[in-house]
């Protein structure tokens, strides 16, 4: 069983930065995939960034490439989303996701992830 808890959301002015944290528990992390998604009411969940732990590889959606960075603190079982240059369009609920093994080429596919957090709200104004 994997449990994910997001934190670090809040309000920030346009152009500012925010760091989200995802606390993971209940899993070994071996060759695990961790991802950050966001979703507005009435819209599909959008993949933002993925960290493939087994391959030490990251992948980013075009919308956040160069602004968002996904990192991991192994000792603390935390995965971060460092978000710079935030814009009002980034206002969303942000979710952490995990899966024991996402096939290559599917890292940004929402349906590939079995475990999800409850989300944390990010508001940019």
PDB file of C-alpha atoms in Angstrom:
ATOM      1  CA  UNK A   1       0.000   0.000   0.000  1.00  0.00           C
ATOM      2  CA  UNK A   2       1.181   3.495  -0.884  1.00  0.00           C
ATOM      3  CA  UNK A   3      -0.029   6.657   0.788  1.00  0.00           C
ATOM      4  CA  UNK A   4       0.696  10.099  -0.614  1.00  0.00           C
ATOM      5  CA  UNK A   5       0.176  13.435   1.116  1.00  0.00           C
ATOM      6  CA  UNK A   6       0.778  16.738  -0.638  1.00  0.00           C
ATOM      7  CA  UNK A   7       1.675  19.963   1.104  1.00  0.00           C
ATOM      8  CA  UNK A   8       3.148  23.346   0.323  1.00  0.00           C
ATOM      9  CA  UNK A   9       0.296  24.819  -1.625  1.00  0.00           C
ATOM     10  CA  UNK A  10      -0.954  28.313  -1.056  1.00  0.00           C
ATOM     11  CA  UNK A  11      -1.220  31.726  -2.625  1.00  0.00           C
ATOM     12  CA  UNK A  12       1.575  33.450  -4.467  1.00  0.00           C
ATOM     13  CA  UNK A  13       1.876  36.496  -6.670  1.00  0.00           C
ATOM     14  CA  UNK A  14       2.493  36.171 -10.368  1.00  0.00           C
ATOM     15  CA  UNK A  15       6.149  35.584 -11.060  1.00  0.00           C
ATOM     16  CA  UNK A  16       6.705  34.065  -7.664  1.00  0.00           C
ATOM     17  CA  UNK A  17       7.795  30.608  -6.632  1.00  0.00           C
ATOM     18  CA  UNK A  18       6.355  27.786  -4.635  1.00  0.00           C
ATOM     19  CA  UNK A  19       7.582  24.367  -3.611  1.00  0.00           C
ATOM     20  CA  UNK A  20       5.193  21.489  -3.218  1.00  0.00           C
ATOM     21  CA  UNK A  21       6.043  18.405  -1.232  1.00  0.00           C
ATOM     22  CA  UNK A  22       4.737  14.891  -1.550  1.00  0.00           C
ATOM     23  CA  UNK A  23       5.248  12.653   1.450  1.00  0.00           C
ATOM     24  CA  UNK A  24       5.170   9.011   0.478  1.00  0.00           C
ATOM     25  CA  UNK A  25       4.857   6.026   2.751  1.00  0.00           C
ATOM     26  CA  UNK A  26       4.212   2.333   2.554  1.00  0.00           C
ATOM     27  CA  UNK A  27       6.332   1.504  -0.474  1.00  0.00           C
ATOM     28  CA  UNK A  28       9.903   0.491  -1.213  1.00  0.00           C
ATOM     29  CA  UNK A  29      10.420   2.994  -4.068  1.00  0.00           C
ATOM     30  CA  UNK A  30      12.339   0.428  -6.061  1.00  0.00           C
ATOM     31  CA  UNK A  31      11.905   1.370  -9.728  1.00  0.00           C
ATOM     32  CA  UNK A  32       8.932   3.445  -8.703  1.00  0.00           C
ATOM     33  CA  UNK A  33       7.548   6.344 -10.728  1.00  0.00           C
ATOM     34  CA  UNK A  34       6.458   9.568  -9.069  1.00  0.00           C
ATOM     35  CA  UNK A  35       4.545  12.296 -10.814  1.00  0.00           C
ATOM     36  CA  UNK A  36       2.957  15.671 -10.363  1.00  0.00           C
ATOM     37  CA  UNK A  37      -0.388  16.456 -11.937  1.00  0.00           C
ATOM     38  CA  UNK A  38      -2.850  19.307 -11.731  1.00  0.00           C
ATOM     39  CA  UNK A  39      -6.541  19.656 -12.351  1.00  0.00           C
ATOM     40  CA  UNK A  40      -9.140  22.383 -12.595  1.00  0.00           C
ATOM     41  CA  UNK A  41     -12.803  21.690 -11.929  1.00  0.00           C
ATOM     42  CA  UNK A  42     -14.423  20.262 -15.022  1.00  0.00           C
ATOM     43  CA  UNK A  43     -11.129  19.576 -16.754  1.00  0.00           C
ATOM     44  CA  UNK A  44      -8.969  16.530 -17.189  1.00  0.00           C
ATOM     45  CA  UNK A  45      -6.035  15.974 -14.936  1.00  0.00           C
ATOM     46  CA  UNK A  46      -2.870  17.263 -16.566  1.00  0.00           C
ATOM     47  CA  UNK A  47       0.523  15.669 -16.167  1.00  0.00           C
ATOM     48  CA  UNK A  48       3.290  18.086 -15.274  1.00  0.00           C
ATOM     49  CA  UNK A  49       6.417  16.234 -14.292  1.00  0.00           C
ATOM     50  CA  UNK A  50       7.505  12.682 -13.652  1.00  0.00           C
ATOM     51  CA  UNK A  51      10.476  11.165 -11.909  1.00  0.00           C
ATOM     52  CA  UNK A  52      11.404   7.611 -12.810  1.00  0.00           C
ATOM     53  CA  UNK A  53      13.418   6.590  -9.808  1.00  0.00           C
ATOM     54  CA  UNK A  54      14.724   3.353 -11.263  1.00  0.00           C
ATOM     55  CA  UNK A  55      16.140   5.079 -14.292  1.00  0.00           C
ATOM     56  CA  UNK A  56      17.066   8.365 -12.595  1.00  0.00           C
ATOM     57  CA  UNK A  57      15.112  10.116 -15.303  1.00  0.00           C
ATOM     58  CA  UNK A  58      12.760  13.084 -15.317  1.00  0.00           C
ATOM     59  CA  UNK A  59      10.230  14.129 -17.903  1.00  0.00           C
ATOM     60  CA  UNK A  60       8.276  17.367 -18.138  1.00  0.00           C
ATOM     61  CA  UNK A  61       5.204  18.583 -19.911  1.00  0.00           C
ATOM     62  CA  UNK A  62       5.810  21.405 -22.342  1.00  0.00           C
ATOM     63  CA  UNK A  63       3.617  23.747 -20.324  1.00  0.00           C
ATOM     64  CA  UNK A  64       5.970  23.689 -17.344  1.00  0.00           C
ATOM     65  CA  UNK A  65       9.300  22.843 -18.919  1.00  0.00           C
ATOM     66  CA  UNK A  66      11.946  25.226 -17.665  1.00  0.00           C
ATOM     67  CA  UNK A  67       9.761  26.449 -14.806  1.00  0.00           C
ATOM     68  CA  UNK A  68       8.983  23.353 -12.761  1.00  0.00           C
ATOM     69  CA  UNK A  69      11.488  20.897 -11.384  1.00  0.00           C
ATOM     70  CA  UNK A  70      10.745  17.548  -9.799  1.00  0.00           C
ATOM     71  CA  UNK A  71      13.245  16.286  -7.253  1.00  0.00           C
ATOM     72  CA  UNK A  72      13.431  13.648  -4.578  1.00  0.00           C
ATOM     73  CA  UNK A  73      14.786  13.499  -1.058  1.00  0.00           C
ATOM     74  CA  UNK A  74      15.295   9.804  -0.545  1.00  0.00           C
ATOM     75  CA  UNK A  75      16.116  10.048   3.145  1.00  0.00           C
ATOM     76  CA  UNK A  76      12.895  11.892   3.921  1.00  0.00           C
ATOM     77  CA  UNK A  77      10.701  10.014   1.449  1.00  0.00           C
ATOM     78  CA  UNK A  78       9.733  13.305  -0.129  1.00  0.00           C
ATOM     79  CA  UNK A  79       9.216  14.311  -3.719  1.00  0.00           C
ATOM     80  CA  UNK A  80       9.217  18.003  -4.515  1.00  0.00           C
ATOM     81  CA  UNK A  81       7.838  20.171  -7.226  1.00  0.00           C
ATOM     82  CA  UNK A  82       9.786  23.405  -7.358  1.00  0.00           C
ATOM     83  CA  UNK A  83       7.663  25.845  -9.310  1.00  0.00           C
ATOM     84  CA  UNK A  84       9.155  29.099 -10.523  1.00  0.00           C
ATOM     85  CA  UNK A  85       7.732  31.852 -12.644  1.00  0.00           C
ATOM     86  CA  UNK A  86       4.185  31.028 -11.606  1.00  0.00           C
ATOM     87  CA  UNK A  87       1.367  32.532 -13.599  1.00  0.00           C
ATOM     88  CA  UNK A  88      -2.374  32.870 -12.946  1.00  0.00           C
ATOM     89  CA  UNK A  89      -2.886  30.014 -15.392  1.00  0.00           C
ATOM     90  CA  UNK A  90      -1.063  27.777 -12.941  1.00  0.00           C
ATOM     91  CA  UNK A  91      -3.898  28.123 -10.427  1.00  0.00           C
ATOM     92  CA  UNK A  92      -5.045  24.551  -9.890  1.00  0.00           C
ATOM     93  CA  UNK A  93      -5.244  21.665  -7.529  1.00  0.00           C
ATOM     94  CA  UNK A  94      -1.927  19.847  -7.630  1.00  0.00           C
ATOM     95  CA  UNK A  95      -1.686  16.125  -7.066  1.00  0.00           C
ATOM     96  CA  UNK A  96       1.092  13.719  -6.356  1.00  0.00           C
ATOM     97  CA  UNK A  97       0.913  10.315  -8.014  1.00  0.00           C
ATOM     98  CA  UNK A  98       2.852   7.084  -7.764  1.00  0.00           C
ATOM     99  CA  UNK A  99       3.047   3.710  -9.408  1.00  0.00           C
ATOM    100  CA  UNK A 100       5.381   0.778  -8.915  1.00  0.00           C
ATOM    101  CA  UNK A 101       6.186   0.546 -12.612  1.00  0.00           C
ATOM    102  CA  UNK A 102       4.943   2.753 -15.410  1.00  0.00           C
ATOM    103  CA  UNK A 103       5.860   1.506 -18.879  1.00  0.00           C
ATOM    104  CA  UNK A 104       8.273   3.539 -20.915  1.00  0.00           C
ATOM    105  CA  UNK A 105       6.449   6.137 -22.948  1.00  0.00           C
ATOM    106  CA  UNK A 106       3.515   6.305 -20.532  1.00  0.00           C
ATOM    107  CA  UNK A 107       5.028   8.359 -17.735  1.00  0.00           C
ATOM    108  CA  UNK A 108       2.713  11.312 -18.358  1.00  0.00           C
ATOM    109  CA  UNK A 109      -0.436   9.217 -18.705  1.00  0.00           C
ATOM    110  CA  UNK A 110      -2.778   9.698 -15.765  1.00  0.00           C
ATOM    111  CA  UNK A 111      -4.305   6.247 -15.993  1.00  0.00           C
ATOM    112  CA  UNK A 112      -0.952   4.567 -15.467  1.00  0.00           C
ATOM    113  CA  UNK A 113      -0.703   5.721 -11.852  1.00  0.00           C
ATOM    114  CA  UNK A 114      -2.451   3.662  -9.208  1.00  0.00           C
ATOM    115  CA  UNK A 115      -1.837   5.859  -6.169  1.00  0.00           C
ATOM    116  CA  UNK A 116      -2.860   9.466  -5.648  1.00  0.00           C
ATOM    117  CA  UNK A 117      -2.772  12.079  -2.936  1.00  0.00           C
ATOM    118  CA  UNK A 118      -5.655  14.334  -1.978  1.00  0.00           C
ATOM    119  CA  UNK A 119      -4.165  17.382  -3.629  1.00  0.00           C
ATOM    120  CA  UNK A 120      -3.014  20.801  -2.540  1.00  0.00           C
ATOM    121  CA  UNK A 121      -4.367  24.087  -3.836  1.00  0.00           C
ATOM    122  CA  UNK A 122      -2.129  26.555  -5.632  1.00  0.00           C
ATOM    123  CA  UNK A 123      -3.447  30.028  -6.325  1.00  0.00           C
ATOM    124  CA  UNK A 124      -1.515  32.560  -8.374  1.00  0.00           C
ATOM    125  CA  UNK A 125      -2.699  36.150  -8.650  1.00  0.00           C
TER     126      UNK A 125
END
